[in-house]
Amino acid sequence: MEELQKEINCVKEKYDNNPDFKVHRFEYFEKKIALIYMKSLCNEAQIKKDIIEPLLLCEKQGKYLLHLLSMPSCQHINASDDVEKLLLQGNALIALSGEIYSVDVRKPTNDQPLDATVEQTVQGAQKGLSEDLTMNMTLVRNRYPSKQLKIEQQTVGTLSKTRIAILYDVDYVQEDVLDEVKKKISGLKADIIQAAGQLHNYMTKEKYRIFPTMMITERPDRLALNLSQGKVVILMNGTPFGLVAPAVFFDFLSSMDDKTLPYWVTRLLILLRYVGLLITIILPSLYIAITSYNPEIVRSQLALTIAGSRAGVPYPSFFEVLFMMFAVELLVESSLRLPKTIGPTATTVGGLILGQAAQQAQLVSSIMIIITAFVAISNFTIPINAMSFAVRCARYPLIVFASFFGIVGVVAGLILLLCHLSDLRSFGKPYLKMYWGTTDKMSKVRESRKE
Amino acid sequence: MKRACFIFLLCELLFLCTILAGCAFRDIDKRFFVVAMGIDKSNDEKRPYDVTLKLAIPSPEIRPGKANFQIISEKADSIPEAVRVMKSKVDKEFDFGHCRMVVFDEKTIRKNQGFTINWFLRRRDIQGITYLGIGKPSARDVLKARVQSERLPGNALILSFDPTTNTSPYIMTSMLNDFYMRVREDGIDPYLPIIEPIKGSYNISKVALFAKGTLKADLTRDETRILNELMSTDRRGQINVASGGNQLFVNVDDLKSGIQVMLPKGEKPYIDVHLDIKGFIEGSGEKLATDQELKRYEKIAGATISKRVKRVLKTIQKMEADPLGLGLRYQAKMGATEQQTKDWERIYPNMDIRVHTDLKIKGTGTMY
């Protein structure tokens, strides 16, 4: 016990200057009692209710100890426990007659489920995850009340000590994926990890990465669904997003609405998204290829219209495309950063000026305006934001290829993109794997659990 | 350091790209689209080819009758030479990618068609589906004509020859690939539609037939139509079957023609034509009330059609032209050696022609 006492003294010295470090001493049972906690991390009302009040009611020390140990979060501290860590995790330490007990009295932060704003659905659940890990686990458990659901907790980040939880269905989970996830998390070398995307970045080997290989979602219903598909879910304290591994390319184009709408409506919407994906990737480069290298592949009517509308434009087509793409990216980026109240102003001004005036000033052709709008709108049809950003990046290499080699360049660029995608692995699973745990499999209730 | 260098180089490259576009990179507005070409025979002995190009001047606004174009022409000893010389007359590079119409005058195409169209076949940017035609009085006059409804230069002719936009049975469509096949192949002869500019439009209703490598003669309008129908194109219209005093018009819904070369043993070979026509009555001078009347008319009209078709085939036979490819059918039966080709040339002018028409009138049209 001397060791422990020494450690507490040590901690006390370390934190004595901090205003939120509190050592509360009083006497009861004719003994000295000390209550040590971090004020900023702990819920003082709970301390009062769970620790102080029972003390006053108990006439004997033994009864009080019984009460303390009967609390689920209370534990008797052995010398080996890291006192400092416990304090910083929001535990209150009670030093009583040479023994030390710790009680979890952590103050919850932002534990209300937030509205799903990033990944909205029309008819699905409207609430997303919260910023509190415990609450998030509650949300997932509620949606996946299976005895097979296993939760493992640990911390990442040498400084931030962010608590994360790994969730999986013991029966469905693919062991190789789970092993790899655990291996990668234990091998993390980072000081501060505060967001799901950041964890994703640290967990992937490749430094220069465009496409996300883990699904980032804020929807508990998607998490529950993915658990049933045998995927591994990682939740993190302090962020309303969860990570899912493995994720294939086609998952990123599925929306939770696909489950709530009728069959043919869903098919149409899925088709729409894939067409949108194709348009947003190749349309700008196709414009360059057609106007500057192979005008014969379009109908003569269209060729002459394009030629007519480009007649006054002084710069080559790829400059025109880059200029407009740049403008749209600026517009998207600015409306992202602006406060919600000013946002519409920026888009209106930007849209009007860029669209109308740039064409009237003969900086770009009117066809280009249509293409720009098309590309921007179809980019927004991709349901998962991470993929939407990735696709935005992926079209620029194609533009470069098209400006140098025309249609051949576009085709070659697409083949390269395909090669890259098929080369990608998400935790050992091929990235372009078709229909891995998408609608077909989900809608079936499986008789035998393990396949 | 190395990294910074690389980024700097990349930035520099991108910047240079924007200001130095290079000469291989030619934007669509820096190209002159040749929408139609005309080849005339000039009076100059040394420079027999008079090549005319119709160049589209694109405008952002497209309205009917406002198709702007520019006509330039040049005489030279060959078509490629003429095109090369003409490049010096314009400010932009020619682009033949949208040249869908080539018009010849009668004198150029009369002989040596294979040689004349050689250039068009070898150029990779001239499409195989380019339409060919004969311009009267000259190819240049056809190109010069301004069509009132035309929204884009040269488009009116292309639309006329496209069977999906114009189903007139008087217009025969001849494409470059098909024409070349007919020129090269024994047993089938090429044909070209004749285009005559009229005020504000074109008149395309006749066809010129070739035989043994030379231009023979034109068919009249009605003969053209019947030939067109025999060739089983999708172009169909009304057939006027005058029977007795009654003018009966049948709107053709479906027309199938089966042509066979029959070579019975010990008998004179003959051409067997079987026409299967289904249609509605579109106009009749007399009242048509009962099925019997319809049946009677079917028979009379069928006979009339057979007679007409036979007459047209006789005319074509007399020219020794073979646009229907009867020689190929003969080869299919007898073999394709030189001997057979010679035999066919001997047999063809004397063959009998038997035409049988099955006319099925499906109804009398909508009557109120």
mmCIF file of N, CA and C in Angstrom, chain A residues 294-409:
data_model
loop_
_atom_site.group_PDB
_atom_site.id
_atom_site.type_symbol
_atom_site.label_atom_id
_atom_site.label_comp_id
_atom_site.label_asym_id
_atom_site.label_seq_id
_atom_site.Cartn_x
_atom_site.Cartn_y
_atom_site.Cartn_z
ATOM 1 N N ASN A 294 -11.020 14.237 -81.359
ATOM 2 C CA ASN A 294 -11.864 13.389 -82.192
ATOM 3 C C ASN A 294 -13.269 13.949 -82.368
ATOM 4 N N PRO A 295 -13.403 15.102 -83.041
ATOM 5 C CA PRO A 295 -14.765 15.646 -83.197
ATOM 6 C C PRO A 295 -15.648 14.779 -84.087
ATOM 7 N N GLU A 296 -15.060 13.802 -84.788
ATOM 8 C CA GLU A 296 -15.879 13.023 -85.716
ATOM 9 C C GLU A 296 -16.753 11.994 -85.011
ATOM 10 N N ILE A 297 -16.514 11.741 -83.712
ATOM 11 C CA ILE A 297 -17.309 10.697 -83.091
ATOM 12 C C ILE A 297 -18.688 11.179 -82.666
ATOM 13 N N VAL A 298 -18.906 12.479 -82.621
ATOM 14 C CA VAL A 298 -20.259 12.939 -82.304
ATOM 15 C C VAL A 298 -20.995 13.252 -83.599
ATOM 16 N N ARG A 299 -22.288 13.415 -83.503
ATOM 17 C CA ARG A 299 -23.070 13.739 -84.699
ATOM 18 C C ARG A 299 -22.657 15.110 -85.222
ATOM 19 N N SER A 300 -22.805 15.277 -86.529
ATOM 20 C CA SER A 300 -22.322 16.533 -87.103
ATOM 21 C C SER A 300 -23.088 17.721 -86.534
ATOM 22 N N GLN A 301 -24.367 17.497 -86.204
ATOM 23 C CA GLN A 301 -25.134 18.583 -85.603
ATOM 24 C C GLN A 301 -24.471 19.063 -84.323
ATOM 25 N N LEU A 302 -24.122 18.102 -83.454
ATOM 26 C CA LEU A 302 -23.529 18.446 -82.162
ATOM 27 C C LEU A 302 -22.141 19.038 -82.359
ATOM 28 N N ALA A 303 -21.390 18.459 -83.288
ATOM 29 C CA ALA A 303 -20.032 18.952 -83.526
ATOM 30 C C ALA A 303 -20.070 20.419 -83.925
ATOM 31 N N LEU A 304 -21.001 20.749 -84.803
ATOM 32 C CA LEU A 304 -21.078 22.132 -85.263
ATOM 33 C C LEU A 304 -21.573 23.049 -84.152
ATOM 34 N N THR A 305 -22.484 22.543 -83.308
ATOM 35 C CA THR A 305 -22.956 23.361 -82.188
ATOM 36 C C THR A 305 -21.812 23.655 -81.224
ATOM 37 N N ILE A 306 -21.035 22.607 -80.921
ATOM 38 C CA ILE A 306 -19.901 22.821 -80.014
ATOM 39 C C ILE A 306 -18.920 23.801 -80.637
ATOM 40 N N ALA A 307 -18.648 23.584 -81.921
ATOM 41 C CA ALA A 307 -17.709 24.471 -82.613
ATOM 42 C C ALA A 307 -18.220 25.905 -82.570
ATOM 43 N N GLY A 308 -19.545 26.072 -82.773
ATOM 44 C CA GLY A 308 -20.126 27.407 -82.760
ATOM 45 C C GLY A 308 -20.016 28.055 -81.401
ATOM 46 N N SER A 309 -20.285 27.269 -80.346
ATOM 47 C CA SER A 309 -20.271 27.893 -79.030
ATOM 48 C C SER A 309 -18.853 28.108 -78.525
ATOM 49 N N ARG A 310 -17.906 27.393 -79.119
ATOM 50 C CA ARG A 310 -16.522 27.582 -78.709
ATOM 51 C C ARG A 310 -15.806 28.646 -79.545
ATOM 52 N N ALA A 311 -16.514 29.146 -80.571
ATOM 53 C CA ALA A 311 -15.853 29.992 -81.558
ATOM 54 C C ALA A 311 -15.154 31.195 -80.923
ATOM 55 N N GLY A 312 -15.765 31.786 -79.894
ATOM 56 C CA GLY A 312 -15.169 32.989 -79.334
ATOM 57 C C GLY A 312 -14.240 32.739 -78.166
ATOM 58 N N VAL A 313 -14.089 31.490 -77.784
ATOM 59 C CA VAL A 313 -13.280 31.190 -76.594
ATOM 60 C C VAL A 313 -11.803 31.195 -76.964
ATOM 61 N N PRO A 314 -11.011 32.016 -76.286
ATOM 62 C CA PRO A 314 -9.615 32.167 -76.720
ATOM 63 C C PRO A 314 -8.692 31.038 -76.277
ATOM 64 N N TYR A 315 -9.040 30.328 -75.193
ATOM 65 C CA TYR A 315 -8.110 29.343 -74.646
ATOM 66 C C TYR A 315 -8.444 27.940 -75.106
ATOM 67 N N PRO A 316 -7.469 27.057 -75.093
ATOM 68 C CA PRO A 316 -7.745 25.666 -75.490
ATOM 69 C C PRO A 316 -8.727 25.000 -74.540
ATOM 70 N N SER A 317 -9.296 23.903 -75.009
ATOM 71 C CA SER A 317 -10.406 23.285 -74.277
ATOM 72 C C SER A 317 -10.013 22.822 -72.883
ATOM 73 N N PHE A 318 -8.780 22.299 -72.715
ATOM 74 C CA PHE A 318 -8.452 21.775 -71.388
ATOM 75 C C PHE A 318 -8.313 22.901 -70.376
ATOM 76 N N PHE A 319 -7.915 24.064 -70.861
ATOM 77 C CA PHE A 319 -7.862 25.218 -69.971
ATOM 78 C C PHE A 319 -9.271 25.594 -69.519
ATOM 79 N N GLU A 320 -10.167 25.561 -70.487
ATOM 80 C CA GLU A 320 -11.574 25.857 -70.220
ATOM 81 C C GLU A 320 -12.124 24.887 -69.150
ATOM 82 N N VAL A 321 -11.822 23.606 -69.344
ATOM 83 C CA VAL A 321 -12.318 22.596 -68.409
ATOM 84 C C VAL A 321 -11.708 22.800 -67.024
ATOM 85 N N LEU A 322 -10.385 23.005 -66.998
ATOM 86 C CA LEU A 322 -9.729 23.171 -65.706
ATOM 87 C C LEU A 322 -10.266 24.406 -64.988
ATOM 88 N N PHE A 323 -10.493 25.453 -65.755
ATOM 89 C CA PHE A 323 -11.014 26.696 -65.178
ATOM 90 C C PHE A 323 -12.375 26.459 -64.535
ATOM 91 N N MET A 324 -13.251 25.791 -65.254
ATOM 92 C CA MET A 324 -14.596 25.575 -64.727
ATOM 93 C C MET A 324 -14.597 24.581 -63.571
ATOM 94 N N MET A 325 -13.770 23.530 -63.685
ATOM 95 C CA MET A 325 -13.691 22.556 -62.594
ATOM 96 C C MET A 325 -13.170 23.237 -61.330
ATOM 97 N N PHE A 326 -12.171 24.089 -61.526
ATOM 98 C CA PHE A 326 -11.597 24.836 -60.420
ATOM 99 C C PHE A 326 -12.678 25.686 -59.759
ATOM 100 N N ALA A 327 -13.457 26.363 -60.591
ATOM 101 C CA ALA A 327 -14.516 27.228 -60.068
ATOM 102 C C ALA A 327 -15.528 26.426 -59.253
ATOM 103 N N VAL A 328 -15.899 25.257 -59.773
ATOM 104 C CA VAL A 328 -16.896 24.455 -59.071
ATOM 105 C C VAL A 328 -16.331 23.919 -57.758
ATOM 106 N N GLU A 329 -15.055 23.491 -57.805
ATOM 107 C CA GLU A 329 -14.448 22.983 -56.568
ATOM 108 C C GLU A 329 -14.402 24.090 -55.520
ATOM 109 N N LEU A 330 -14.084 25.295 -55.979
ATOM 110 C CA LEU A 330 -14.065 26.429 -55.050
ATOM 111 C C LEU A 330 -15.435 26.634 -54.440
ATOM 112 N N LEU A 331 -16.438 26.548 -55.298
ATOM 113 C CA LEU A 331 -17.808 26.772 -54.850
ATOM 114 C C LEU A 331 -18.211 25.734 -53.815
ATOM 115 N N VAL A 332 -17.876 24.473 -54.100
ATOM 116 C CA VAL A 332 -18.223 23.390 -53.171
ATOM 117 C C VAL A 332 -17.488 23.588 -51.859
ATOM 118 N N GLU A 333 -16.201 23.885 -51.983
ATOM 119 C CA GLU A 333 -15.372 24.039 -50.792
ATOM 120 C C GLU A 333 -15.840 25.221 -49.951
ATOM 121 N N SER A 334 -16.175 26.312 -50.605
ATOM 122 C CA SER A 334 -16.572 27.498 -49.850
ATOM 123 C C SER A 334 -17.920 27.300 -49.172
ATOM 124 N N SER A 335 -18.830 26.616 -49.851
ATOM 125 C CA SER A 335 -20.132 26.423 -49.214
ATOM 126 C C SER A 335 -20.019 25.426 -48.075
ATOM 127 N N LEU A 336 -18.938 24.636 -48.084
ATOM 128 C CA LEU A 336 -18.693 23.706 -46.987
ATOM 129 C C LEU A 336 -18.225 24.449 -45.745
ATOM 130 N N ARG A 337 -17.373 25.443 -45.963
ATOM 131 C CA ARG A 337 -16.732 26.129 -44.835
ATOM 132 C C ARG A 337 -17.588 27.255 -44.271
ATOM 133 N N LEU A 338 -18.443 27.801 -45.117
ATOM 134 C CA LEU A 338 -19.204 28.982 -44.672
ATOM 135 C C LEU A 338 -20.237 28.597 -43.619
ATOM 136 N N PRO A 339 -20.544 29.531 -42.721
ATOM 137 C CA PRO A 339 -21.672 29.305 -41.817
ATOM 138 C C PRO A 339 -22.939 29.086 -42.629
ATOM 139 N N LYS A 340 -23.870 28.329 -42.075
ATOM 140 C CA LYS A 340 -25.058 27.949 -42.831
ATOM 141 C C LYS A 340 -25.851 29.142 -43.325
ATOM 142 N N THR A 341 -25.759 30.266 -42.577
ATOM 143 C CA THR A 341 -26.586 31.420 -42.947
ATOM 144 C C THR A 341 -26.060 32.131 -44.184
ATOM 145 N N ILE A 342 -24.764 32.080 -44.404
ATOM 146 C CA ILE A 342 -24.208 32.788 -45.574
ATOM 147 C C ILE A 342 -24.069 31.856 -46.762
ATOM 148 N N GLY A 343 -24.129 30.568 -46.502
ATOM 149 C CA GLY A 343 -23.901 29.579 -47.550
ATOM 150 C C GLY A 343 -24.661 29.814 -48.851
ATOM 151 N N PRO A 344 -25.992 29.976 -48.788
ATOM 152 C CA PRO A 344 -26.750 30.171 -50.023
ATOM 153 C C PRO A 344 -26.296 31.370 -50.832
ATOM 154 N N THR A 345 -25.878 32.434 -50.140
ATOM 155 C CA THR A 345 -25.412 33.630 -50.861
ATOM 156 C C THR A 345 -24.224 33.279 -51.736
ATOM 157 N N ALA A 346 -23.294 32.571 -51.147
ATOM 158 C CA ALA A 346 -22.078 32.230 -51.884
ATOM 159 C C ALA A 346 -22.409 31.400 -53.116
ATOM 160 N N THR A 347 -23.288 30.407 -52.930
ATOM 161 C CA THR A 347 -23.587 29.540 -54.067
ATOM 162 C C THR A 347 -24.345 30.308 -55.148
ATOM 163 N N THR A 348 -25.257 31.187 -54.725
ATOM 164 C CA THR A 348 -26.003 31.950 -55.721
ATOM 165 C C THR A 348 -25.064 32.843 -56.522
ATOM 166 N N VAL A 349 -24.263 33.612 -55.773
ATOM 167 C CA VAL A 349 -23.336 34.528 -56.447
ATOM 168 C C VAL A 349 -22.399 33.740 -57.355
ATOM 169 N N GLY A 350 -21.806 32.699 -56.781
ATOM 170 C CA GLY A 350 -20.860 31.899 -57.551
ATOM 171 C C GLY A 350 -21.508 31.278 -58.767
ATOM 172 N N GLY A 351 -22.655 30.648 -58.532
ATOM 173 C CA GLY A 351 -23.331 29.964 -59.626
ATOM 174 C C GLY A 351 -23.714 30.908 -60.737
ATOM 175 N N LEU A 352 -24.316 32.029 -60.352
ATOM 176 C CA LEU A 352 -24.774 32.982 -61.367
ATOM 177 C C LEU A 352 -23.607 33.553 -62.144
ATOM 178 N N ILE A 353 -22.623 34.034 -61.377
ATOM 179 C CA ILE A 353 -21.523 34.724 -62.041
ATOM 180 C C ILE A 353 -20.730 33.756 -62.900
ATOM 181 N N LEU A 354 -20.428 32.602 -62.315
ATOM 182 C CA LEU A 354 -19.620 31.654 -63.081
ATOM 183 C C LEU A 354 -20.373 31.131 -64.286
ATOM 184 N N GLY A 355 -21.648 30.813 -64.047
ATOM 185 C CA GLY A 355 -22.416 30.229 -65.134
ATOM 186 C C GLY A 355 -22.699 31.222 -66.235
ATOM 187 N N GLN A 356 -23.421 32.252 -65.875
ATOM 188 C CA GLN A 356 -23.919 33.169 -66.892
ATOM 189 C C GLN A 356 -22.808 34.046 -67.461
ATOM 190 N N ALA A 357 -22.099 34.705 -66.518
ATOM 191 C CA ALA A 357 -21.170 35.735 -66.976
ATOM 192 C C ALA A 357 -19.961 35.142 -67.701
ATOM 193 N N ALA A 358 -19.463 34.028 -67.184
ATOM 194 C CA ALA A 358 -18.279 33.459 -67.828
ATOM 195 C C ALA A 358 -18.579 33.082 -69.271
ATOM 196 N N GLN A 359 -19.811 32.643 -69.492
ATOM 197 C CA GLN A 359 -20.167 32.269 -70.853
ATOM 198 C C GLN A 359 -20.352 33.510 -71.723
ATOM 199 N N GLN A 360 -20.982 34.556 -71.121
ATOM 200 C CA GLN A 360 -21.190 35.774 -71.909
ATOM 201 C C GLN A 360 -19.874 36.483 -72.210
ATOM 202 N N ALA A 361 -18.954 36.354 -71.282
ATOM 203 C CA ALA A 361 -17.655 36.976 -71.514
ATOM 204 C C ALA A 361 -16.797 36.138 -72.452
ATOM 205 N N GLN A 362 -17.353 35.026 -72.912
ATOM 206 C CA GLN A 362 -16.671 34.155 -73.873
ATOM 207 C C GLN A 362 -15.406 33.562 -73.299
ATOM 208 N N LEU A 363 -15.426 33.354 -71.970
ATOM 209 C CA LEU A 363 -14.288 32.656 -71.377
ATOM 210 C C LEU A 363 -14.462 31.154 -71.518
ATOM 211 N N VAL A 364 -15.725 30.720 -71.448
ATOM 212 C CA VAL A 364 -16.007 29.295 -71.644
ATOM 213 C C VAL A 364 -17.208 29.181 -72.584
ATOM 214 N N SER A 365 -17.359 28.010 -73.178
ATOM 215 C CA SER A 365 -18.483 27.825 -74.089
ATOM 216 C C SER A 365 -19.719 27.418 -73.300
ATOM 217 N N SER A 366 -20.872 27.591 -73.930
ATOM 218 C CA SER A 366 -22.113 27.285 -73.209
ATOM 219 C C SER A 366 -22.236 25.787 -72.956
ATOM 220 N N ILE A 367 -21.671 24.971 -73.866
ATOM 221 C CA ILE A 367 -21.690 23.523 -73.646
ATOM 222 C C ILE A 367 -20.919 23.178 -72.373
ATOM 223 N N MET A 368 -19.824 23.902 -72.176
ATOM 224 C CA MET A 368 -18.984 23.643 -70.998
ATOM 225 C C MET A 368 -19.764 23.913 -69.712
ATOM 226 N N ILE A 369 -20.601 24.936 -69.723
ATOM 227 C CA ILE A 369 -21.412 25.261 -68.538
ATOM 228 C C ILE A 369 -22.305 24.077 -68.207
ATOM 229 N N ILE A 370 -22.930 23.513 -69.247
ATOM 230 C CA ILE A 370 -23.814 22.365 -69.031
ATOM 231 C C ILE A 370 -23.020 21.207 -68.444
ATOM 232 N N ILE A 371 -21.841 20.975 -69.019
ATOM 233 C CA ILE A 371 -21.014 19.864 -68.551
ATOM 234 C C ILE A 371 -20.614 20.073 -67.101
ATOM 235 N N THR A 372 -20.229 21.307 -66.789
ATOM 236 C CA THR A 372 -19.822 21.610 -65.413
ATOM 237 C C THR A 372 -20.947 21.301 -64.440
ATOM 238 N N ALA A 373 -22.138 21.788 -64.778
ATOM 239 C CA ALA A 373 -23.280 21.568 -63.898
ATOM 240 C C ALA A 373 -23.558 20.079 -63.753
ATOM 241 N N PHE A 374 -23.486 19.396 -64.865
ATOM 242 C CA PHE A 374 -23.736 17.957 -64.896
ATOM 243 C C PHE A 374 -22.759 17.218 -63.974
ATOM 244 N N VAL A 375 -21.505 17.563 -64.137
ATOM 245 C CA VAL A 375 -20.460 16.890 -63.367
ATOM 246 C C VAL A 375 -20.639 17.150 -61.878
ATOM 247 N N ALA A 376 -20.943 18.420 -61.552
ATOM 248 C CA ALA A 376 -21.086 18.773 -60.137
ATOM 249 C C ALA A 376 -22.281 18.062 -59.523
ATOM 250 N N ILE A 377 -23.406 18.088 -60.236
ATOM 251 C CA ILE A 377 -24.618 17.489 -59.673
ATOM 252 C C ILE A 377 -24.456 15.983 -59.536
ATOM 253 N N SER A 378 -23.914 15.356 -60.588
ATOM 254 C CA SER A 378 -23.837 13.896 -60.529
ATOM 255 C C SER A 378 -22.845 13.447 -59.470
ATOM 256 N N ASN A 379 -21.903 14.318 -59.136
ATOM 257 C CA ASN A 379 -20.969 13.958 -58.065
ATOM 258 C C ASN A 379 -21.697 13.833 -56.728
ATOM 259 N N PHE A 380 -22.738 14.628 -56.552
ATOM 260 C CA PHE A 380 -23.446 14.623 -55.271
ATOM 261 C C PHE A 380 -24.377 13.427 -55.117
ATOM 262 N N THR A 381 -24.532 12.639 -56.171
ATOM 263 C CA THR A 381 -25.428 11.487 -56.048
ATOM 264 C C THR A 381 -24.755 10.334 -55.319
ATOM 265 N N ILE A 382 -23.436 10.410 -55.169
ATOM 266 C CA ILE A 382 -22.738 9.321 -54.468
ATOM 267 C C ILE A 382 -23.057 9.428 -52.980
ATOM 268 N N PRO A 383 -23.647 8.391 -52.390
ATOM 269 C CA PRO A 383 -24.189 8.540 -51.035
ATOM 270 C C PRO A 383 -23.133 8.722 -49.944
ATOM 271 N N ILE A 384 -21.977 8.069 -50.090
ATOM 272 C CA ILE A 384 -20.967 8.173 -49.043
ATOM 273 C C ILE A 384 -19.982 9.270 -49.424
ATOM 274 N N ASN A 385 -19.819 10.200 -48.486
ATOM 275 C CA ASN A 385 -19.041 11.385 -48.776
ATOM 276 C C ASN A 385 -17.587 11.098 -49.117
ATOM 277 N N ALA A 386 -17.011 10.127 -48.421
ATOM 278 C CA ALA A 386 -15.596 9.814 -48.653
ATOM 279 C C ALA A 386 -15.374 9.427 -50.110
ATOM 280 N N MET A 387 -16.320 8.636 -50.671
ATOM 281 C CA MET A 387 -16.196 8.218 -52.055
ATOM 282 C C MET A 387 -16.417 9.393 -53.000
ATOM 283 N N SER A 388 -17.339 10.256 -52.616
ATOM 284 C CA SER A 388 -17.627 11.434 -53.427
ATOM 285 C C SER A 388 -16.366 12.299 -53.583
ATOM 286 N N PHE A 389 -15.639 12.458 -52.488
ATOM 287 C CA PHE A 389 -14.384 13.228 -52.552
ATOM 288 C C PHE A 389 -13.360 12.508 -53.416
ATOM 289 N N ALA A 390 -13.297 11.186 -53.247
ATOM 290 C CA ALA A 390 -12.317 10.397 -53.999
ATOM 291 C C ALA A 390 -12.544 10.538 -55.495
ATOM 292 N N VAL A 391 -13.832 10.492 -55.879
ATOM 293 C CA VAL A 391 -14.156 10.570 -57.300
ATOM 294 C C VAL A 391 -13.810 11.952 -57.849
ATOM 295 N N ARG A 392 -13.993 12.952 -56.994
ATOM 296 C CA ARG A 392 -13.623 14.306 -57.408
ATOM 297 C C ARG A 392 -12.151 14.366 -57.780
ATOM 298 N N CYS A 393 -11.340 13.689 -56.988
ATOM 299 C CA CYS A 393 -9.896 13.688 -57.270
ATOM 300 C C CYS A 393 -9.575 12.848 -58.495
ATOM 301 N N ALA A 394 -10.296 11.739 -58.657
ATOM 302 C CA ALA A 394 -9.935 10.775 -59.690
ATOM 303 C C ALA A 394 -10.123 11.325 -61.095
ATOM 304 N N ARG A 395 -10.941 12.371 -61.263
ATOM 305 C CA ARG A 395 -11.179 12.813 -62.634
ATOM 306 C C ARG A 395 -10.049 13.682 -63.172
ATOM 307 N N TYR A 396 -9.214 14.218 -62.306
ATOM 308 C CA TYR A 396 -8.159 15.099 -62.818
ATOM 309 C C TYR A 396 -7.090 14.368 -63.626
ATOM 310 N N PRO A 397 -6.617 13.211 -63.165
ATOM 311 C CA PRO A 397 -5.684 12.475 -64.035
ATOM 312 C C PRO A 397 -6.276 12.201 -65.415
ATOM 313 N N LEU A 398 -7.578 11.901 -65.430
ATOM 314 C CA LEU A 398 -8.225 11.630 -66.719
ATOM 315 C C LEU A 398 -8.195 12.872 -67.605
ATOM 316 N N ILE A 399 -8.398 14.042 -66.979
ATOM 317 C CA ILE A 399 -8.361 15.284 -67.760
ATOM 318 C C ILE A 399 -6.977 15.455 -68.378
ATOM 319 N N VAL A 400 -5.946 15.157 -67.588
ATOM 320 C CA VAL A 400 -4.583 15.283 -68.115
ATOM 321 C C VAL A 400 -4.365 14.305 -69.274
ATOM 322 N N PHE A 401 -4.801 13.067 -69.076
ATOM 323 C CA PHE A 401 -4.663 12.071 -70.146
ATOM 324 C C PHE A 401 -5.383 12.521 -71.407
ATOM 325 N N ALA A 402 -6.605 13.041 -71.222
ATOM 326 C CA ALA A 402 -7.394 13.460 -72.381
ATOM 327 C C ALA A 402 -6.724 14.611 -73.090
ATOM 328 N N SER A 403 -6.112 15.537 -72.344
ATOM 329 C CA SER A 403 -5.501 16.680 -73.017
ATOM 330 C C SER A 403 -4.263 16.272 -73.797
ATOM 331 N N PHE A 404 -3.647 15.167 -73.424
ATOM 332 C CA PHE A 404 -2.460 14.753 -74.168
ATOM 333 C C PHE A 404 -2.769 13.752 -75.277
ATOM 334 N N PHE A 405 -3.729 12.859 -75.033
ATOM 335 C CA PHE A 405 -3.910 11.767 -75.992
ATOM 336 C C PHE A 405 -5.328 11.609 -76.530
ATOM 337 N N GLY A 406 -6.245 12.502 -76.183
ATOM 338 C CA GLY A 406 -7.594 12.406 -76.741
ATOM 339 C C GLY A 406 -8.367 11.216 -76.204
ATOM 340 N N ILE A 407 -9.219 10.670 -77.062
ATOM 341 C CA ILE A 407 -10.078 9.555 -76.655
ATOM 342 C C ILE A 407 -9.251 8.370 -76.157
ATOM 343 N N VAL A 408 -8.144 8.120 -76.855
ATOM 344 C CA VAL A 408 -7.273 7.010 -76.448
ATOM 345 C C VAL A 408 -6.807 7.231 -75.019
ATOM 346 N N GLY A 409 -6.495 8.475 -74.713
ATOM 347 C CA GLY A 409 -6.059 8.813 -73.361
ATOM 348 C C GLY A 409 -7.135 8.552 -72.334
#
